[in-house]
Coordinates of C-alpha atoms and ligand atoms in Angstrom, one line a residue:
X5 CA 84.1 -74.9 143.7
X6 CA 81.3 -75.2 140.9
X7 CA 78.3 -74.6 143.3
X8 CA 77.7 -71.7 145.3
X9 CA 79.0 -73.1 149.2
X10 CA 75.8 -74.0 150.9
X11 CA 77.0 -73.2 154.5
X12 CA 76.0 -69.6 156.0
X13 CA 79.6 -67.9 156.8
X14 CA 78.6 -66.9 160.0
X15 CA 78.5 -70.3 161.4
X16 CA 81.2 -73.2 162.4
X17 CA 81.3 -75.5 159.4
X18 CA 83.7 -77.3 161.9
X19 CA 83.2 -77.9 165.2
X20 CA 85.0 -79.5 168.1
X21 CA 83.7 -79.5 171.2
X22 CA 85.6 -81.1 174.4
X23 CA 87.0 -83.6 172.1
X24 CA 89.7 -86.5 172.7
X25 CA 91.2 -88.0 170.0
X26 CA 93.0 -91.3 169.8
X27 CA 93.0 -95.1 169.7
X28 CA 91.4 -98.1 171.5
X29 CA 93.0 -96.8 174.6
X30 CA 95.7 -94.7 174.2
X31 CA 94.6 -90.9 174.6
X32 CA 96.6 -88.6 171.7
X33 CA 95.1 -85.3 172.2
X34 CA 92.4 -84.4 175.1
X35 CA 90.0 -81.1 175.8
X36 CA 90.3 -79.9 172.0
X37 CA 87.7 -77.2 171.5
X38 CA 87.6 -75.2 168.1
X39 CA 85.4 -73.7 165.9
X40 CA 86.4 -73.1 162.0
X41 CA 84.2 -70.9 160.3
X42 CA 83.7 -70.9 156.3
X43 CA 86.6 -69.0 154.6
X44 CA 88.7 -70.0 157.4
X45 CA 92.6 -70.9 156.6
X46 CA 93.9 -72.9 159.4
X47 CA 97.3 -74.3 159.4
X48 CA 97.7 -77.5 162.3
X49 CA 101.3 -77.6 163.3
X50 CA 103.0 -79.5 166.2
X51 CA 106.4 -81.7 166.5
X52 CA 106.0 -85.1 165.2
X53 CA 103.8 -87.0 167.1
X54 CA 101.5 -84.7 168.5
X55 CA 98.2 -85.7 167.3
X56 CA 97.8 -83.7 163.7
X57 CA 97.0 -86.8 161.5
X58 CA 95.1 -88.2 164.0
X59 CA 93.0 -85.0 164.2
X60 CA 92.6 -84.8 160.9
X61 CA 91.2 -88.3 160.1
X62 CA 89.0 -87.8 163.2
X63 CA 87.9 -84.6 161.2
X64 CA 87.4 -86.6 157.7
X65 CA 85.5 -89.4 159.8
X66 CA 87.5 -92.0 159.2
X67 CA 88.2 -92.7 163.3
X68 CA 85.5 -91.6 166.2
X69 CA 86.4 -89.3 168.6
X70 CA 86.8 -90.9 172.2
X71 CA 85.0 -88.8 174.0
X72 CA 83.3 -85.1 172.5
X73 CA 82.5 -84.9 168.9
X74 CA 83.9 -83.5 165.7
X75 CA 80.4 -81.3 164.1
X76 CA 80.8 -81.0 159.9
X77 CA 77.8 -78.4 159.7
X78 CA 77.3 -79.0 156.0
X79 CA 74.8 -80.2 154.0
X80 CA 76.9 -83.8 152.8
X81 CA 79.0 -83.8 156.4
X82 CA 82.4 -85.3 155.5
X83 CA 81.4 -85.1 151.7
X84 CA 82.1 -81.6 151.8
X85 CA 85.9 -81.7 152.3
X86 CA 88.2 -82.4 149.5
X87 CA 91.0 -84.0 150.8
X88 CA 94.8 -84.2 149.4
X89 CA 97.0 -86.9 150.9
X90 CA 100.4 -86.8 150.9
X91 CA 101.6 -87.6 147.8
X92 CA 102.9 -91.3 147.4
X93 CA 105.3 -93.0 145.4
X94 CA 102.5 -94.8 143.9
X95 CA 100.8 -92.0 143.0
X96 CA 103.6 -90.4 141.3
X97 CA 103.7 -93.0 139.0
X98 CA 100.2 -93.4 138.2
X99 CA 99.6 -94.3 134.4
X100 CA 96.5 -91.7 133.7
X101 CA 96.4 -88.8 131.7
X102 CA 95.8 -85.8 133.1
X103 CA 91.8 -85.1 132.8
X104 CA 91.3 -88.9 133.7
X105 CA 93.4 -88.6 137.3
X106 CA 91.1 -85.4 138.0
X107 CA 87.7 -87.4 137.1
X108 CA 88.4 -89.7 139.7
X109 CA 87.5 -86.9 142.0
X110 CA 84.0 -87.4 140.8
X111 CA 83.9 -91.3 141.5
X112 CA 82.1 -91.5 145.2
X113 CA 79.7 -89.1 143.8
X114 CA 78.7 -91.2 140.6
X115 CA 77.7 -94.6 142.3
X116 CA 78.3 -96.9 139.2
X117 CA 77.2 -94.5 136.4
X118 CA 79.7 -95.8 133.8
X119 CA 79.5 -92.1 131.9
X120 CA 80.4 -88.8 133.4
X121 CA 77.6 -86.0 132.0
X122 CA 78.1 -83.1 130.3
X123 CA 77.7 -80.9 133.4
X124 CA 80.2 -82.8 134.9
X125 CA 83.0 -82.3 132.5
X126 CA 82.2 -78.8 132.7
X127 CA 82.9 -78.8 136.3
X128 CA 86.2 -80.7 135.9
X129 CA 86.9 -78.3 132.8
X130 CA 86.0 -75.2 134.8
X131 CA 88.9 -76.8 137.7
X132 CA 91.5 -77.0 135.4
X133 CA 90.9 -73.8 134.0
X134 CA 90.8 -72.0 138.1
X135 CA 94.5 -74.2 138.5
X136 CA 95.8 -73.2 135.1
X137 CA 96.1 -76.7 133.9
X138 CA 94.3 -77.1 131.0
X139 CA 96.9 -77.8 128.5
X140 CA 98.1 -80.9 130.6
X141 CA 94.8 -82.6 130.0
X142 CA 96.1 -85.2 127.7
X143 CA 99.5 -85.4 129.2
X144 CA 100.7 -88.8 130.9
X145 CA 100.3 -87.8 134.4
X146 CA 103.4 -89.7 135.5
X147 CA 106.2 -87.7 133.1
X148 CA 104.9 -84.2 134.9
X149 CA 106.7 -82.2 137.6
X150 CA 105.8 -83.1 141.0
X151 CA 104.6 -79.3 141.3
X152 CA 102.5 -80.1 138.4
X153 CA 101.5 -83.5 139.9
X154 CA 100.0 -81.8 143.1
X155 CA 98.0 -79.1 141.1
X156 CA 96.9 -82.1 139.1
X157 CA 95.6 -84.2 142.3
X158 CA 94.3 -80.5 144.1
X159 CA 92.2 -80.2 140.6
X160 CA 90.7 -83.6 141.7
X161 CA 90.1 -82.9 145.4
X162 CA 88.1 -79.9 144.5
X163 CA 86.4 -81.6 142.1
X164 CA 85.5 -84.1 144.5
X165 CA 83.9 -81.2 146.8
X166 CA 84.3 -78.0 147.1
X167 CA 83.8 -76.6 150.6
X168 CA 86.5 -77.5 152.5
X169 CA 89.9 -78.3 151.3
X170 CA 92.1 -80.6 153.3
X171 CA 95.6 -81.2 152.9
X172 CA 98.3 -82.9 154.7
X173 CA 102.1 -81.7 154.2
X174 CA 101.1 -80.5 150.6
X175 CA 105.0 -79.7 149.7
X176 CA 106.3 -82.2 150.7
X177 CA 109.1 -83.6 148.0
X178 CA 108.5 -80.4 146.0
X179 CA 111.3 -77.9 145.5
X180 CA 110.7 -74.3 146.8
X181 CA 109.3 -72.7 143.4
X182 CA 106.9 -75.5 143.1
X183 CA 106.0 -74.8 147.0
X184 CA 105.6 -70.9 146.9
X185 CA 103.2 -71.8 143.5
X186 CA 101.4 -74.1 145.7
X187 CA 100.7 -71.9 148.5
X188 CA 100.3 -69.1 146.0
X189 CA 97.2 -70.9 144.7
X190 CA 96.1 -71.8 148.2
X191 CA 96.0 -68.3 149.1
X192 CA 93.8 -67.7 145.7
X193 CA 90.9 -70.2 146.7
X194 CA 91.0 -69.2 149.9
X195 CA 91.0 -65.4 149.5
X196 CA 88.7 -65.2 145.7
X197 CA 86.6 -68.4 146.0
X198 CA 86.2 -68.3 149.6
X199 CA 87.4 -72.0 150.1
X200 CA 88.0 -73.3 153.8
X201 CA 91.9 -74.7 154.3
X202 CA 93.1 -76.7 157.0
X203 CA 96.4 -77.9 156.5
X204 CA 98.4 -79.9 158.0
X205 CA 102.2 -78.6 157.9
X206 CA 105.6 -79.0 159.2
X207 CA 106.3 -75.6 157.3
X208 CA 105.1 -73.2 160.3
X209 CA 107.3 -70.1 158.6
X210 CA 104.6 -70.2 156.1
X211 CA 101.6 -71.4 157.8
X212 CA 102.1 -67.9 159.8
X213 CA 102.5 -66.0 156.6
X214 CA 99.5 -67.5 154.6
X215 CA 97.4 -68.5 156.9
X216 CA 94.3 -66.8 159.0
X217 CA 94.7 -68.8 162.2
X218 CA 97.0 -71.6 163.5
X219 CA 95.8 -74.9 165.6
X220 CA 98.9 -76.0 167.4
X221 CA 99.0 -79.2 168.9
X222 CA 102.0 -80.5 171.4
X223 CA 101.2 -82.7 174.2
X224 CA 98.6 -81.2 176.7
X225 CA 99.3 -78.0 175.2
X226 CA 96.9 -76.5 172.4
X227 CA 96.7 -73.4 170.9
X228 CA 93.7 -72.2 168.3
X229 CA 93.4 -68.4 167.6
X230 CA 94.7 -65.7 165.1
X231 CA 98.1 -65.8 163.1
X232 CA 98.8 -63.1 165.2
X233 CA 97.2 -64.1 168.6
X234 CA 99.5 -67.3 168.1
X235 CA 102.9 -65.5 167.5
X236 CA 102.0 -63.6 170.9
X237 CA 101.7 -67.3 172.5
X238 CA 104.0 -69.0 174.6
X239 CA 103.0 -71.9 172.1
X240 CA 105.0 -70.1 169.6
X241 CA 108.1 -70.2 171.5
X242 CA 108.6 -74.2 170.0
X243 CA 109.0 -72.9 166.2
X244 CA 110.1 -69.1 166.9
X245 CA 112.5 -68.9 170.3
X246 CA 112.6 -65.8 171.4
X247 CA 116.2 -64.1 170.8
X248 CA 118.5 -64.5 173.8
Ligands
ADP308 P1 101.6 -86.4 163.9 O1 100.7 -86.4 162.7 O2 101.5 -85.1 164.6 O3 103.0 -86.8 163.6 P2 100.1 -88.7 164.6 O4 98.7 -88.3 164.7 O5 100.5 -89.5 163.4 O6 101.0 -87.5 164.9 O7 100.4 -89.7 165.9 C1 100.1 -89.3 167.2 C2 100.2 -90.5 168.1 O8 99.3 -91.5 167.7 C3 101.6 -91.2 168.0 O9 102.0 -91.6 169.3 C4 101.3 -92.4 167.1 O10 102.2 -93.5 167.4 C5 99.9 -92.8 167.4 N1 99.2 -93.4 166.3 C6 99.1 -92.9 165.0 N2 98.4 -93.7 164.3 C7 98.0 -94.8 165.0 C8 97.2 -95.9 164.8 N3 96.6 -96.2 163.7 N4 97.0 -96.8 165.9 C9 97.5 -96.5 167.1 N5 98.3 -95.4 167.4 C10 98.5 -94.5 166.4

Protein backbone atom coordinates (compact mmCIF):
# COMPACT_ATOMS: atom_id res chain seq x y z
CA UNK A 1 0.00 0.00 0.00
CA UNK A 2 2.94 2.48 0.66
CA UNK A 3 4.72 1.90 -2.67
CA UNK A 4 3.50 2.38 -5.99
CA UNK A 5 2.43 -1.70 -7.07
CA UNK A 6 5.31 -2.76 -9.25
CA UNK A 7 3.25 -5.18 -11.48
CA UNK A 8 2.04 -3.80 -15.04
CA UNK A 9 -2.00 -4.19 -14.77
CA UNK A 10 -2.18 -5.65 -18.00
CA UNK A 11 -0.62 -8.83 -16.97
CA UNK A 12 -1.53 -11.99 -14.68
CA UNK A 13 0.04 -11.27 -11.26
CA UNK A 14 -1.50 -14.89 -10.72
CA UNK A 15 -1.31 -17.58 -12.82
CA UNK A 16 -2.50 -21.11 -12.93
CA UNK A 17 -1.90 -23.07 -15.61
CA UNK A 18 -3.16 -26.87 -15.89
CA UNK A 19 -2.66 -27.11 -12.20
CA UNK A 20 -3.58 -30.11 -9.63
CA UNK A 21 -3.68 -29.38 -6.24
CA UNK A 22 -3.45 -31.80 -3.37
CA UNK A 23 -1.51 -34.05 -1.03
CA UNK A 24 1.09 -36.97 -1.27
CA UNK A 25 -1.38 -38.76 -3.30
CA UNK A 26 -4.73 -37.80 -2.96
CA UNK A 27 -5.76 -35.40 -6.01
CA UNK A 28 -8.20 -32.36 -4.40
CA UNK A 29 -8.66 -30.22 -7.35
CA UNK A 30 -7.36 -31.13 -11.13
CA UNK A 31 -7.17 -29.00 -14.63
CA UNK A 32 -7.35 -25.47 -12.68
CA UNK A 33 -6.46 -22.86 -15.17
CA UNK A 34 -6.87 -19.05 -14.16
CA UNK A 35 -5.36 -15.92 -14.63
CA UNK A 36 -5.91 -12.90 -11.99
CA UNK A 37 -4.94 -9.77 -13.18
CA UNK A 38 -3.80 -6.70 -10.80
CA UNK A 39 -6.91 -4.90 -9.35
CA UNK A 40 -8.73 -8.16 -9.62
CA UNK A 41 -11.37 -9.06 -6.74
CA UNK A 42 -11.92 -12.68 -6.68
CA UNK A 43 -14.07 -14.35 -4.27
CA UNK A 44 -13.21 -18.61 -4.17
CA UNK A 45 -16.39 -20.31 -3.04
CA UNK A 46 -17.31 -24.06 -2.96
CA UNK A 47 -19.10 -26.48 -0.33
CA UNK A 48 -16.79 -27.60 2.36
CA UNK A 49 -14.25 -29.67 1.13
CA UNK A 50 -13.81 -28.72 -2.24
CA UNK A 51 -10.28 -27.64 -2.50
CA UNK A 52 -10.35 -23.66 -1.44
CA UNK A 53 -7.76 -23.77 1.45
CA UNK A 54 -5.83 -26.00 -0.30
CA UNK A 55 -5.72 -23.64 -3.34
CA UNK A 56 -4.95 -21.02 -1.43
CA UNK A 57 -1.88 -22.30 0.47
CA UNK A 58 -0.83 -23.75 -2.99
CA UNK A 59 -1.11 -20.00 -4.07
CA UNK A 60 0.90 -18.58 -0.82
CA UNK A 61 3.59 -21.37 -1.52
CA UNK A 62 3.32 -23.02 1.36
CA UNK A 63 2.44 -26.73 -0.61
CA UNK A 64 3.66 -27.52 -4.38
CA UNK A 65 1.29 -28.01 -6.85
CA UNK A 66 1.23 -31.81 -8.13
CA UNK A 67 1.37 -31.35 -11.37
CA UNK A 68 1.10 -27.50 -13.36
CA UNK A 69 2.28 -24.53 -11.57
CA UNK A 70 0.88 -21.64 -9.58
CA UNK A 71 2.96 -18.25 -11.47
CA UNK A 72 3.22 -15.03 -8.72
CA UNK A 73 4.47 -12.51 -11.47
CA UNK A 74 5.72 -10.05 -8.96
CA UNK A 75 8.87 -8.70 -8.13
CA UNK A 76 9.10 -10.62 -4.27
CA UNK A 77 6.70 -13.77 -5.62
CA UNK A 78 4.75 -14.94 -2.51
CA UNK A 79 6.20 -11.75 -0.61
CA UNK A 80 3.79 -9.75 -2.40
CA UNK A 81 0.47 -11.10 -0.85
CA UNK A 82 -0.61 -10.07 2.52
CA UNK A 83 -2.39 -12.71 3.97
CA UNK A 84 -5.18 -12.73 6.81
CA UNK A 85 -5.95 -16.06 8.46
CA UNK A 86 -8.84 -16.82 9.98
CA UNK A 87 -8.93 -15.29 13.08
CA UNK A 88 -8.13 -17.70 16.12
CA UNK A 89 -8.91 -17.88 19.59
CA UNK A 90 -5.42 -17.25 20.27
CA UNK A 91 -5.17 -14.35 18.47
CA UNK A 92 -8.08 -12.82 19.98
CA UNK A 93 -6.50 -12.75 23.06
CA UNK A 94 -3.16 -11.56 22.12
CA UNK A 95 -1.58 -9.24 24.79
CA UNK A 96 -0.25 -6.26 22.33
CA UNK A 97 -1.27 -2.99 21.88
CA UNK A 98 -2.51 -1.97 18.97
CA UNK A 99 0.50 -0.32 16.75
CA UNK A 100 2.74 -3.27 18.10
CA UNK A 101 0.24 -6.21 16.62
CA UNK A 102 0.42 -4.17 13.26
CA UNK A 103 4.41 -3.98 13.30
CA UNK A 104 4.64 -7.52 13.32
CA UNK A 105 3.52 -7.23 9.76
CA UNK A 106 6.90 -5.83 9.12
CA UNK A 107 8.90 -8.80 10.89
CA UNK A 108 9.86 -11.15 7.70
CA UNK A 109 10.95 -8.05 6.01
CA UNK A 110 13.39 -6.79 8.97
CA UNK A 111 15.68 -9.91 9.29
CA UNK A 112 16.88 -9.29 12.92
CA UNK A 113 17.08 -5.41 12.90
CA UNK A 114 16.06 -4.91 16.57
CA UNK A 115 14.62 -1.20 15.53
CA UNK A 116 11.94 -0.32 13.06
CA UNK A 117 13.08 3.13 10.97
CA UNK A 118 11.49 6.09 10.69
CA UNK A 119 10.09 5.25 7.18
CA UNK A 120 8.73 2.32 8.52
CA UNK A 121 6.54 3.73 11.13
CA UNK A 122 5.36 6.02 8.58
CA UNK A 123 4.18 3.16 6.59
CA UNK A 124 2.44 1.48 9.55
CA UNK A 125 1.21 5.13 10.51
CA UNK A 126 0.02 5.85 6.93
CA UNK A 127 -2.07 2.01 7.41
CA UNK A 128 -3.80 2.98 10.20
CA UNK A 129 -4.77 6.16 9.01
CA UNK A 130 -6.19 4.29 5.25
CA UNK A 131 -8.30 1.75 7.98
CA UNK A 132 -9.33 4.53 10.34
CA UNK A 133 -7.58 3.10 13.30
CA UNK A 134 -5.43 5.42 14.56
CA UNK A 135 -6.82 6.20 17.81
CA UNK A 136 -6.58 2.49 18.83
CA UNK A 137 -2.82 2.62 18.65
CA UNK A 138 -2.24 2.32 22.28
CA UNK A 139 -5.17 0.26 23.06
CA UNK A 140 -4.81 -3.39 24.47
CA UNK A 141 -5.51 -5.24 21.38
CA UNK A 142 -7.37 -8.01 23.31
CA UNK A 143 -10.35 -5.65 25.04
CA UNK A 144 -11.37 -4.48 21.21
CA UNK A 145 -14.31 -5.62 19.20
CA UNK A 146 -13.67 -8.48 17.01
CA UNK A 147 -14.63 -6.00 14.01
CA UNK A 148 -12.01 -3.91 15.39
CA UNK A 149 -9.63 -6.91 15.90
CA UNK A 150 -9.79 -7.77 12.02
CA UNK A 151 -9.21 -4.16 10.85
CA UNK A 152 -6.39 -4.25 13.40
CA UNK A 153 -4.76 -7.73 11.87
CA UNK A 154 -5.82 -6.34 7.89
CA UNK A 155 -3.63 -3.10 9.03
CA UNK A 156 -0.80 -5.71 9.55
CA UNK A 157 -1.29 -7.80 6.40
CA UNK A 158 -1.01 -4.72 4.36
CA UNK A 159 1.79 -3.68 6.07
CA UNK A 160 3.37 -6.78 5.52
CA UNK A 161 2.83 -6.30 1.54
CA UNK A 162 0.81 -4.51 -0.30
CA UNK A 163 -0.03 -6.10 -3.74
CA UNK A 164 -2.15 -8.76 -3.11
CA UNK A 165 -4.38 -9.18 -0.18
CA UNK A 166 -5.40 -12.70 0.85
CA UNK A 167 -8.00 -13.54 3.19
CA UNK A 168 -9.72 -16.61 4.20
CA UNK A 169 -13.41 -16.40 5.72
CA UNK A 170 -12.64 -12.79 6.89
CA UNK A 171 -16.16 -12.54 8.89
CA UNK A 172 -16.14 -15.13 10.37
CA UNK A 173 -17.35 -14.70 14.25
CA UNK A 174 -18.14 -11.06 13.39
CA UNK A 175 -21.73 -9.80 13.67
CA UNK A 176 -23.21 -8.36 10.47
CA UNK A 177 -22.32 -4.54 11.09
CA UNK A 178 -18.84 -5.45 11.70
CA UNK A 179 -19.08 -7.66 8.29
CA UNK A 180 -20.70 -5.01 5.94
CA UNK A 181 -17.69 -2.48 7.54
CA UNK A 182 -15.34 -5.21 6.59
CA UNK A 183 -16.35 -5.66 3.05
CA UNK A 184 -17.01 -1.96 2.91
CA UNK A 185 -13.26 -1.46 3.34
CA UNK A 186 -12.47 -4.29 1.04
CA UNK A 187 -14.28 -2.73 -1.62
CA UNK A 188 -12.22 0.71 -0.75
CA UNK A 189 -8.64 -0.89 -1.40
CA UNK A 190 -9.79 -2.71 -4.05
CA UNK A 191 -11.69 0.06 -5.97
CA UNK A 192 -9.23 3.54 -4.68
CA UNK A 193 -5.84 1.78 -4.02
CA UNK A 194 -6.16 -0.69 -6.73
CA UNK A 195 -5.39 -3.69 -4.25
CA UNK A 196 -5.78 -7.40 -5.64
CA UNK A 197 -8.41 -9.60 -3.30
CA UNK A 198 -8.87 -13.17 -3.36
CA UNK A 199 -10.97 -14.30 -0.69
CA UNK A 200 -11.92 -17.19 0.39
CA UNK A 201 -15.73 -17.21 1.53
CA UNK A 202 -18.62 -19.19 2.55
CA UNK A 203 -20.68 -15.83 2.18
CA UNK A 204 -21.32 -16.28 -1.77
CA UNK A 205 -24.53 -13.59 -1.36
CA UNK A 206 -21.75 -11.16 -0.95
CA UNK A 207 -18.93 -12.42 -2.91
CA UNK A 208 -21.44 -11.81 -5.99
CA UNK A 209 -22.19 -8.30 -4.78
CA UNK A 210 -18.59 -7.06 -4.01
CA UNK A 211 -16.69 -8.88 -5.96
CA UNK A 212 -15.28 -8.63 -9.81
CA UNK A 213 -15.15 -12.40 -10.57
CA UNK A 214 -15.85 -15.65 -8.73
CA UNK A 215 -13.47 -19.02 -8.76
CA UNK A 216 -15.81 -21.76 -7.83
CA UNK A 217 -14.53 -24.90 -6.93
CA UNK A 218 -16.80 -28.28 -6.33
CA UNK A 219 -15.48 -31.50 -7.26
CA UNK A 220 -14.43 -31.86 -11.05
CA UNK A 221 -16.44 -28.84 -11.64
CA UNK A 222 -14.68 -25.26 -11.72
CA UNK A 223 -15.94 -22.09 -12.64
CA UNK A 224 -13.61 -18.76 -13.09
CA UNK A 225 -15.14 -15.72 -14.98
CA UNK A 226 -17.17 -12.55 -14.29
CA UNK A 227 -19.65 -11.97 -11.29
CA UNK A 228 -22.05 -11.91 -13.85
CA UNK A 229 -20.75 -14.71 -16.32
CA UNK A 230 -20.95 -16.92 -12.96
CA UNK A 231 -24.63 -16.11 -12.05
CA UNK A 232 -25.42 -17.25 -15.75
CA UNK A 233 -23.50 -20.63 -14.88
CA UNK A 234 -24.94 -23.88 -14.13
CA UNK A 235 -22.13 -23.57 -11.25
CA UNK A 236 -24.41 -21.03 -9.71
CA UNK A 237 -27.25 -23.34 -9.43
CA UNK A 238 -25.41 -24.80 -5.86
CA UNK A 239 -25.73 -21.38 -3.96
CA UNK A 240 -28.72 -19.70 -6.08
CA UNK A 241 -31.44 -22.63 -7.25
CA UNK A 242 -33.26 -21.48 -9.73
CA UNK A 243 -37.12 -20.90 -8.63
CA UNK A 244 -39.34 -23.90 -9.27
P1 LIG B 1 -12.21 -26.35 1.85
O1 LIG B 1 -11.27 -25.26 2.22
O2 LIG B 1 -12.94 -26.09 0.56
O3 LIG B 1 -13.18 -26.72 2.95
P2 LIG B 1 -9.85 -28.05 1.97
O4 LIG B 1 -8.91 -27.50 0.96
O5 LIG B 1 -9.61 -27.71 3.41
O6 LIG B 1 -11.35 -27.68 1.55
O7 LIG B 1 -9.85 -29.62 1.86
C1 LIG B 1 -9.96 -30.31 0.62
C2 LIG B 1 -9.63 -31.77 0.84
O8 LIG B 1 -8.25 -31.88 1.18
C3 LIG B 1 -10.41 -32.44 1.96
O9 LIG B 1 -10.74 -33.74 1.54
C4 LIG B 1 -9.45 -32.46 3.10
O10 LIG B 1 -9.68 -33.57 3.94
C5 LIG B 1 -8.09 -32.61 2.38
N1 LIG B 1 -7.00 -32.00 3.17
C6 LIG B 1 -6.97 -30.75 3.66
N2 LIG B 1 -5.78 -30.51 4.29
C7 LIG B 1 -5.06 -31.65 4.19
C8 LIG B 1 -3.74 -32.05 4.60
N3 LIG B 1 -2.95 -31.22 5.28
N4 LIG B 1 -3.33 -33.30 4.30
C9 LIG B 1 -4.13 -34.15 3.60
N5 LIG B 1 -5.37 -33.84 3.16
C10 LIG B 1 -5.84 -32.62 3.45
Amino acid sequence: MQDSCCCDKHTPIIECVDATLGYDNQTVLSGLNFQIFPGDYVSIVGENGSGKSTLMKTMLGLIRPLRGEIKINCAKGSGCIGYLPQMSEMQRDFPATVREVIMTGLLNRKGWLPFFSRKEKQQAAHVMERLRITDLAGRSYRELSGGQQQRVLLARSLLAAHEILMLDEPITGLDPAAAAELYETLRSLNREDGMTIIMVTHDVGSAVVNSSKILHVSGESIFFGTTAKYMASEESKLFFPPDE
